Coordinates of C-alpha atoms in Angstrom, one line a residue:
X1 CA 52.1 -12.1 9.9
X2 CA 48.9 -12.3 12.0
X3 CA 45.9 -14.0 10.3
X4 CA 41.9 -14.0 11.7
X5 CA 41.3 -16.7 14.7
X6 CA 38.5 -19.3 12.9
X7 CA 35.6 -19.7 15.4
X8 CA 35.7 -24.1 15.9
X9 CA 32.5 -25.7 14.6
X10 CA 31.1 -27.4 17.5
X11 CA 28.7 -30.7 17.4
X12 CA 28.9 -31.2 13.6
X13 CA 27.1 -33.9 11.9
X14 CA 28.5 -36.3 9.7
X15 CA 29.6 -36.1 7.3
X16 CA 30.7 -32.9 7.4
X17 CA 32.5 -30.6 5.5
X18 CA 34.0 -27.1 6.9
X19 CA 35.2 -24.4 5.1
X20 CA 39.0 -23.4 6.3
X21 CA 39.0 -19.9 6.7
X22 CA 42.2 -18.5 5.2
X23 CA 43.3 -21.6 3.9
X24 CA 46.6 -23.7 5.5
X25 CA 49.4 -22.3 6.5
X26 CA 52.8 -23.6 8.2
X27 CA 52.4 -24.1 11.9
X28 CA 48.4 -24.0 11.5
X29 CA 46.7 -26.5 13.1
X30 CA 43.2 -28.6 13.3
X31 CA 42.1 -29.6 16.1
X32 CA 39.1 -32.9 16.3
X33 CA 37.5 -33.8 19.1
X34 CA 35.0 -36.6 19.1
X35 CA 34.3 -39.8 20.1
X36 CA 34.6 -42.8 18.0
X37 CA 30.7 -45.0 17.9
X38 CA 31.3 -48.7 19.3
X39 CA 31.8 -50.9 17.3
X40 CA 32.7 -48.9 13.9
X41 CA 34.1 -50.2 11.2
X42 CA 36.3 -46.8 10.1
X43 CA 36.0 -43.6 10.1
X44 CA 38.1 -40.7 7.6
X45 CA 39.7 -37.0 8.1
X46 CA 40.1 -35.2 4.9
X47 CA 42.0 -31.8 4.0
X48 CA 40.7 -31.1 0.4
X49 CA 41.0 -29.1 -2.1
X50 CA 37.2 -27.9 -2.6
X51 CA 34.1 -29.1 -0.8
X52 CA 32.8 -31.4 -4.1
X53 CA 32.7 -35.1 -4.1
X54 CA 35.5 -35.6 -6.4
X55 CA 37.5 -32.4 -5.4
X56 CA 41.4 -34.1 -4.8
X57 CA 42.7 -35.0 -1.5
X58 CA 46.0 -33.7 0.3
X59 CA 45.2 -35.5 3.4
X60 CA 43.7 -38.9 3.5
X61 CA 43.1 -40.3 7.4
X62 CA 42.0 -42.8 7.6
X63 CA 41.1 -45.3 11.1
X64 CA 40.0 -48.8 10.1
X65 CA 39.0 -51.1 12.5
X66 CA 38.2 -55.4 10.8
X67 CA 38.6 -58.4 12.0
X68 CA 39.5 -57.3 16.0
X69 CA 42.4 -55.3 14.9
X70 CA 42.8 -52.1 14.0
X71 CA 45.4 -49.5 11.6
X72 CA 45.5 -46.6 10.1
X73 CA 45.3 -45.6 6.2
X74 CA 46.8 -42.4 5.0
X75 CA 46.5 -41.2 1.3
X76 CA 46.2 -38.8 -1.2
X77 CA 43.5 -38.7 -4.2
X78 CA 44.8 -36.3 -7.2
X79 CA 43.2 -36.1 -10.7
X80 CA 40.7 -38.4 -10.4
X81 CA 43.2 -41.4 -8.5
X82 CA 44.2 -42.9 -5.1
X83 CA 47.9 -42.8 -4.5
X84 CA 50.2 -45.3 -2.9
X85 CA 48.7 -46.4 0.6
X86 CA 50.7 -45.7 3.7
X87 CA 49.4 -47.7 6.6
X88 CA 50.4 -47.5 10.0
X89 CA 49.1 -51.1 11.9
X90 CA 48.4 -49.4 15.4
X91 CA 45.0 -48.4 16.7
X92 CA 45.7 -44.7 18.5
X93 CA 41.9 -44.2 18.8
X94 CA 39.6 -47.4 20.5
X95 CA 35.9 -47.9 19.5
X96 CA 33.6 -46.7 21.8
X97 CA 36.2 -44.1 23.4
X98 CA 36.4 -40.2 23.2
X99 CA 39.8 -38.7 21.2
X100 CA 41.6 -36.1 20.4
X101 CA 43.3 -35.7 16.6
X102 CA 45.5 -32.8 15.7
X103 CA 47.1 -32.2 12.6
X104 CA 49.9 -29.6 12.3
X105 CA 51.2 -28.3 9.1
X106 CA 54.6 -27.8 8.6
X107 CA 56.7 -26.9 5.1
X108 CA 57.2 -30.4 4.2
X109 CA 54.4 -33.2 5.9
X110 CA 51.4 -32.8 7.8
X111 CA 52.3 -34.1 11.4
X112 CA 49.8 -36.2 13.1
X113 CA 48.6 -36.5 16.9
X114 CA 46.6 -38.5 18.5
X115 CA 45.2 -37.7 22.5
X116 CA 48.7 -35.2 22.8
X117 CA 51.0 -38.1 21.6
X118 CA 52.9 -38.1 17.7
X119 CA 51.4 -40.8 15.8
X120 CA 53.3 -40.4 12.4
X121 CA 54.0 -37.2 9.7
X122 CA 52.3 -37.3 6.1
X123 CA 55.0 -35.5 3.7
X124 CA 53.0 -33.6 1.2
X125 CA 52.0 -34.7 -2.3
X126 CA 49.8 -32.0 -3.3
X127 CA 50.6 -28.0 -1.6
X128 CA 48.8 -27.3 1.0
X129 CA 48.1 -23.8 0.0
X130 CA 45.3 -25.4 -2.2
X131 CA 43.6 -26.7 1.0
X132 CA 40.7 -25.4 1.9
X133 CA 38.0 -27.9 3.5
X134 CA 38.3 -30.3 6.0
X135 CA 36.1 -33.1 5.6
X136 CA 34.7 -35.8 8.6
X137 CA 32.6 -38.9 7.8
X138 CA 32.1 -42.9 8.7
X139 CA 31.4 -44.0 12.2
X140 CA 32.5 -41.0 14.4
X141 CA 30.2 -38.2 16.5
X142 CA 32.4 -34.7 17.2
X143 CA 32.1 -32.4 19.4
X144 CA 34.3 -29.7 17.8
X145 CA 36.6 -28.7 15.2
X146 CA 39.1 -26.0 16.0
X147 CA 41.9 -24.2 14.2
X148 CA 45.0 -22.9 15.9
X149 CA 46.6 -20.3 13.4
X150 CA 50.3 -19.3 13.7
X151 CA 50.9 -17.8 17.0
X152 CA 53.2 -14.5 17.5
X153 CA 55.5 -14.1 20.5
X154 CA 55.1 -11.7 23.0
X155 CA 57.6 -10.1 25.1
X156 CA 57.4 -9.9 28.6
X157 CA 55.3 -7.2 29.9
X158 CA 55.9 -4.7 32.0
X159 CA 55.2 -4.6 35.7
X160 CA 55.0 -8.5 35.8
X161 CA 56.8 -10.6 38.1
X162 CA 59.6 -13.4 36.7
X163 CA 57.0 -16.1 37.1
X164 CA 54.3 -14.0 34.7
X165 CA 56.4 -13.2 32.0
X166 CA 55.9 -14.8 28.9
X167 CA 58.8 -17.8 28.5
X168 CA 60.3 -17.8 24.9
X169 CA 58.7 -18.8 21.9
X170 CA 55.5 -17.9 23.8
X171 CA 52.7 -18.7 21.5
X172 CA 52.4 -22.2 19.5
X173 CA 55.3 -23.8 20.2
X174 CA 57.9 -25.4 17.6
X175 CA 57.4 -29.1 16.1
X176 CA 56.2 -31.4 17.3
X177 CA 53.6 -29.5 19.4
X178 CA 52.0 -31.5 21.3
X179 CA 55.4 -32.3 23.5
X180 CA 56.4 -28.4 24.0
X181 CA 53.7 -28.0 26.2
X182 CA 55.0 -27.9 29.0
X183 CA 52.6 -27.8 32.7
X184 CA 52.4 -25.1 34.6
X185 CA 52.1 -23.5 31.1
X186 CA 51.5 -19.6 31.0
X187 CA 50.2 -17.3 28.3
X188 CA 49.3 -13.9 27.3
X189 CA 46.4 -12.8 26.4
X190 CA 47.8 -10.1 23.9
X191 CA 45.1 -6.8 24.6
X192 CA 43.7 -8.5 28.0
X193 CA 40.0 -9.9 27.7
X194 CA 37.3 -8.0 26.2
X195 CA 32.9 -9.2 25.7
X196 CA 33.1 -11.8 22.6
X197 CA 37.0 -13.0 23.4
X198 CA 37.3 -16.6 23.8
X199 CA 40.4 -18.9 25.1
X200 CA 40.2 -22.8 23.5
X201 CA 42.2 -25.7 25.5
X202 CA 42.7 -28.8 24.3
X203 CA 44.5 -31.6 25.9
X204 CA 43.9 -35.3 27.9
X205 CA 43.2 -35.6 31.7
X206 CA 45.9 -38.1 33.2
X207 CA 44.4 -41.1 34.4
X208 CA 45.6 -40.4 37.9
X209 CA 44.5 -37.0 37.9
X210 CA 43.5 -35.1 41.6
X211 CA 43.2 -31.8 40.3
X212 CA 43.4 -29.5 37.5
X213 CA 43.1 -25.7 37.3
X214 CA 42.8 -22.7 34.2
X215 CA 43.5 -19.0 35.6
X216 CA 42.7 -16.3 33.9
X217 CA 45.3 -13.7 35.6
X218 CA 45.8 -9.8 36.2
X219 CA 48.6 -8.3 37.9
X220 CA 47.3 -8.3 41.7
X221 CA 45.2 -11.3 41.5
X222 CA 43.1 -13.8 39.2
X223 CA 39.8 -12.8 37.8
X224 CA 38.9 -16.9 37.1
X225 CA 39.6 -19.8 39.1
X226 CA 38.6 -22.9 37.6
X227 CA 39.5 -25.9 39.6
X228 CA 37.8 -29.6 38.6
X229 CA 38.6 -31.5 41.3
X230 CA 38.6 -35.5 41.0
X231 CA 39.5 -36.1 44.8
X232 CA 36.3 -34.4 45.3
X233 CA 34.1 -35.1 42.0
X234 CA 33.3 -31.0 41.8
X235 CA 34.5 -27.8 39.6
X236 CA 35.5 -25.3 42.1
X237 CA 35.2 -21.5 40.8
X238 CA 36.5 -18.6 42.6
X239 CA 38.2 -15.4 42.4
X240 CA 41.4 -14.1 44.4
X241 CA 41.5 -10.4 44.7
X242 CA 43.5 -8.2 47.4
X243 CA 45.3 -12.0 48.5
X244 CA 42.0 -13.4 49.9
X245 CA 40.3 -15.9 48.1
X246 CA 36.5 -14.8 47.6
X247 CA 32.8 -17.3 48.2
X248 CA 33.8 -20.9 45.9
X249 CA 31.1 -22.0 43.3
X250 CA 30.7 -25.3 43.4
X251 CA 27.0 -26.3 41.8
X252 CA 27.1 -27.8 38.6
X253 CA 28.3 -30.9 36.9
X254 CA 31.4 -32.6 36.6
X255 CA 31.8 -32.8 32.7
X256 CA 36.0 -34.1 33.0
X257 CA 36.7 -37.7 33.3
X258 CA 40.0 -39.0 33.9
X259 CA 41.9 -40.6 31.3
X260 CA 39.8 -38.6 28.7
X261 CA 40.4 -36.1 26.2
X262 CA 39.1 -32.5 26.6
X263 CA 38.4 -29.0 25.1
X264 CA 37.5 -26.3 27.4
X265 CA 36.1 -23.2 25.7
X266 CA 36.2 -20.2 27.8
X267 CA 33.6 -17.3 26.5
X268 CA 34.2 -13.3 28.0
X269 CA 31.0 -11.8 28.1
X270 CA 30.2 -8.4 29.3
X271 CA 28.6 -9.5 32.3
X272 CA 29.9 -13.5 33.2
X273 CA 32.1 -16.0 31.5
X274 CA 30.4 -19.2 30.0
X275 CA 32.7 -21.9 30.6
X276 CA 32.2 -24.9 27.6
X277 CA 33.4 -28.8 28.3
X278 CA 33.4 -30.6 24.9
X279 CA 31.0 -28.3 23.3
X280 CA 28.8 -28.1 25.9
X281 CA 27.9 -25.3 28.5
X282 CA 29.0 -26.1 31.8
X283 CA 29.1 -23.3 33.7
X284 CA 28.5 -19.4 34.2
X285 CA 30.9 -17.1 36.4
X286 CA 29.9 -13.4 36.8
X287 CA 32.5 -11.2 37.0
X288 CA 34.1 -10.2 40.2
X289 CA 36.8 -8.7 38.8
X290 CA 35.4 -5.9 36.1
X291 CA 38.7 -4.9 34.6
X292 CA 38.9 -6.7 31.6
X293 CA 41.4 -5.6 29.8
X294 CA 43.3 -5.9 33.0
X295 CA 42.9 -9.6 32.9
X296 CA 46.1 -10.8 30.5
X297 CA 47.2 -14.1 31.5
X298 CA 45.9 -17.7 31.1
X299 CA 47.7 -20.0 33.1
X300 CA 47.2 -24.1 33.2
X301 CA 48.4 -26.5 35.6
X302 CA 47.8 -29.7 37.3
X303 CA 47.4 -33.8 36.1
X304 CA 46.9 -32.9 32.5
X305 CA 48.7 -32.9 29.3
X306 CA 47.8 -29.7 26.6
X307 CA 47.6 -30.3 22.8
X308 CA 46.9 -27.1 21.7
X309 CA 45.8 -23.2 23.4
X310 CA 44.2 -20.5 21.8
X311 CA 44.0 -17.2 24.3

């Protein structure tokens, strides 16, 4: 079954409510990225049934931070009441810090990440089917909400060497999610690129991290090179084409930080990519390589961990 790729909502105010295009279904996911404000008190993630004040509640979470220590409320609010309280006394997102949450449905509980690690599954007390808003308030900024529908796999294609192919169960990867991403991790781009396609990554620079590096690949070469380097404080872009590397890019900001979460939105256009860090623009590639459609891998490697990849 193949459902329509929801565009994220990027730099929402609070609070905020999004529709859910299409509604939930199993192996969908959200994906939050934000930071929480110093010194907040809580904040709360909602999957609701309706946008209205008192429309019921199938996911209540729920970060409170009092009295120097910090835990985690999750709920459900049906008919007009609160259910029974299920805490969870561990603080997976500090005050003042940037995080990533992602919460992936599954037939019987909502299962909840925090910056690529599983924090704790939510069975369900109301379907999910009847979800269709997610709702953000309290002491949080974002920078985007995504969605991450059900992915198909894709068989290997044609022509590709071994280490292009697409592995099994190519596409969203069984439960939990977060820990079958496995780096180098390789994807197809199902059609190639075309003007208006865009590829989402979400995941969390290791602390450690030297380098990182997204591909965007064709059979004889890659079209994209996109290289932040922290042994050298600079995003490298290039292109490799006939097995010589072409002129590097390296102008711009350094928008990655070690240790910190990160969604990297990469925008085809007919003439350049636009390259977004945490909602914002970062940088502009022209292309150098003008078959598009030719261009049918995304490939990710280095001192990272993924959450989630939409190509």
């Amino acid at each position: 079954m193949a459902f329509y790729q929801q565009q994220p909502f990027y730099n929402p105010k609070t609070p905020f409510p999004g529709l859910i295009q299409g509604g939930l279904q199993d192996g969908k996911s959200i994906i939050i990225s934000g930071r929480v404000l110093p010194g907040a008190n809580r904040f709360h993630v909602n999957l609701q049934c309706g946008s209205q004040s008192k429309a019921d509640v199938a996911l209540h979470f729920n970060p409170r931070y009092e009295n120097g220590s910090g835990y985690v409320v999750n709920n459900a609010y049906q008919n007009g009441c609160w259910g029974s309280e299920e805490r969870k006394y561990e603080t997976p997102f500090p005050s003042g810090q940037p995080f990533t949450l992602q919460i992936l449905v599954s037939m019987d509980a909502y299962k909840i990440s925090t910056n690529g690690r599983h924090f704790m599954d939510f069975r369900h007390r109301i379907p999910f089917t009847r979800v269709d808003t997610v709702f953000v308030d309290g002491m949080v900024e974002l920078n985007s909400i995504a969605f991450q529908n059900p992915m198909s796999y894709f068989p290997p294609q044609p022509g590709y060497p071994p280490q292009y192919t697409a592995p099994p169960g190519c596409g969203f990867p069984s439960y939990p999610a977060p820990a079958a991403y496995t780096i180098p991790y390789k994807s197809v781009i199902n059609g190639g690129l075309h003007p208006g396609k865009n590829m989402v990554i979400h995941g969390v620079i290791n602390p450690n991290a030297t380098r990182i590096t997204f591909n965007l690949r064709h059979r004889t070469g890659i079209a994209l090179h996109y290289n932040p380097r922290f042994d050298e404080n600079v995003v490298v872009r290039n292109t490799h084409h006939m097995e010589k590397w072409g002129t590097e890019e390296r102008f711009g900001g350094m928008p990655f930080k070690r240790g910190e979460t990160f969604q990297v939105t990469i925008s085809c256009n007919p003439h350049h990519y636009n390259v977004f860090v945490n909602g914002q623009q970062a940088h502009t590639y022209n292309h150098r390589y003008t078959k598009l459609d030719d261009i049918d891998i995304l490939e990710v490697c280095g001192d990272l961990q993924l959450t989630s990849v939409q190509a």
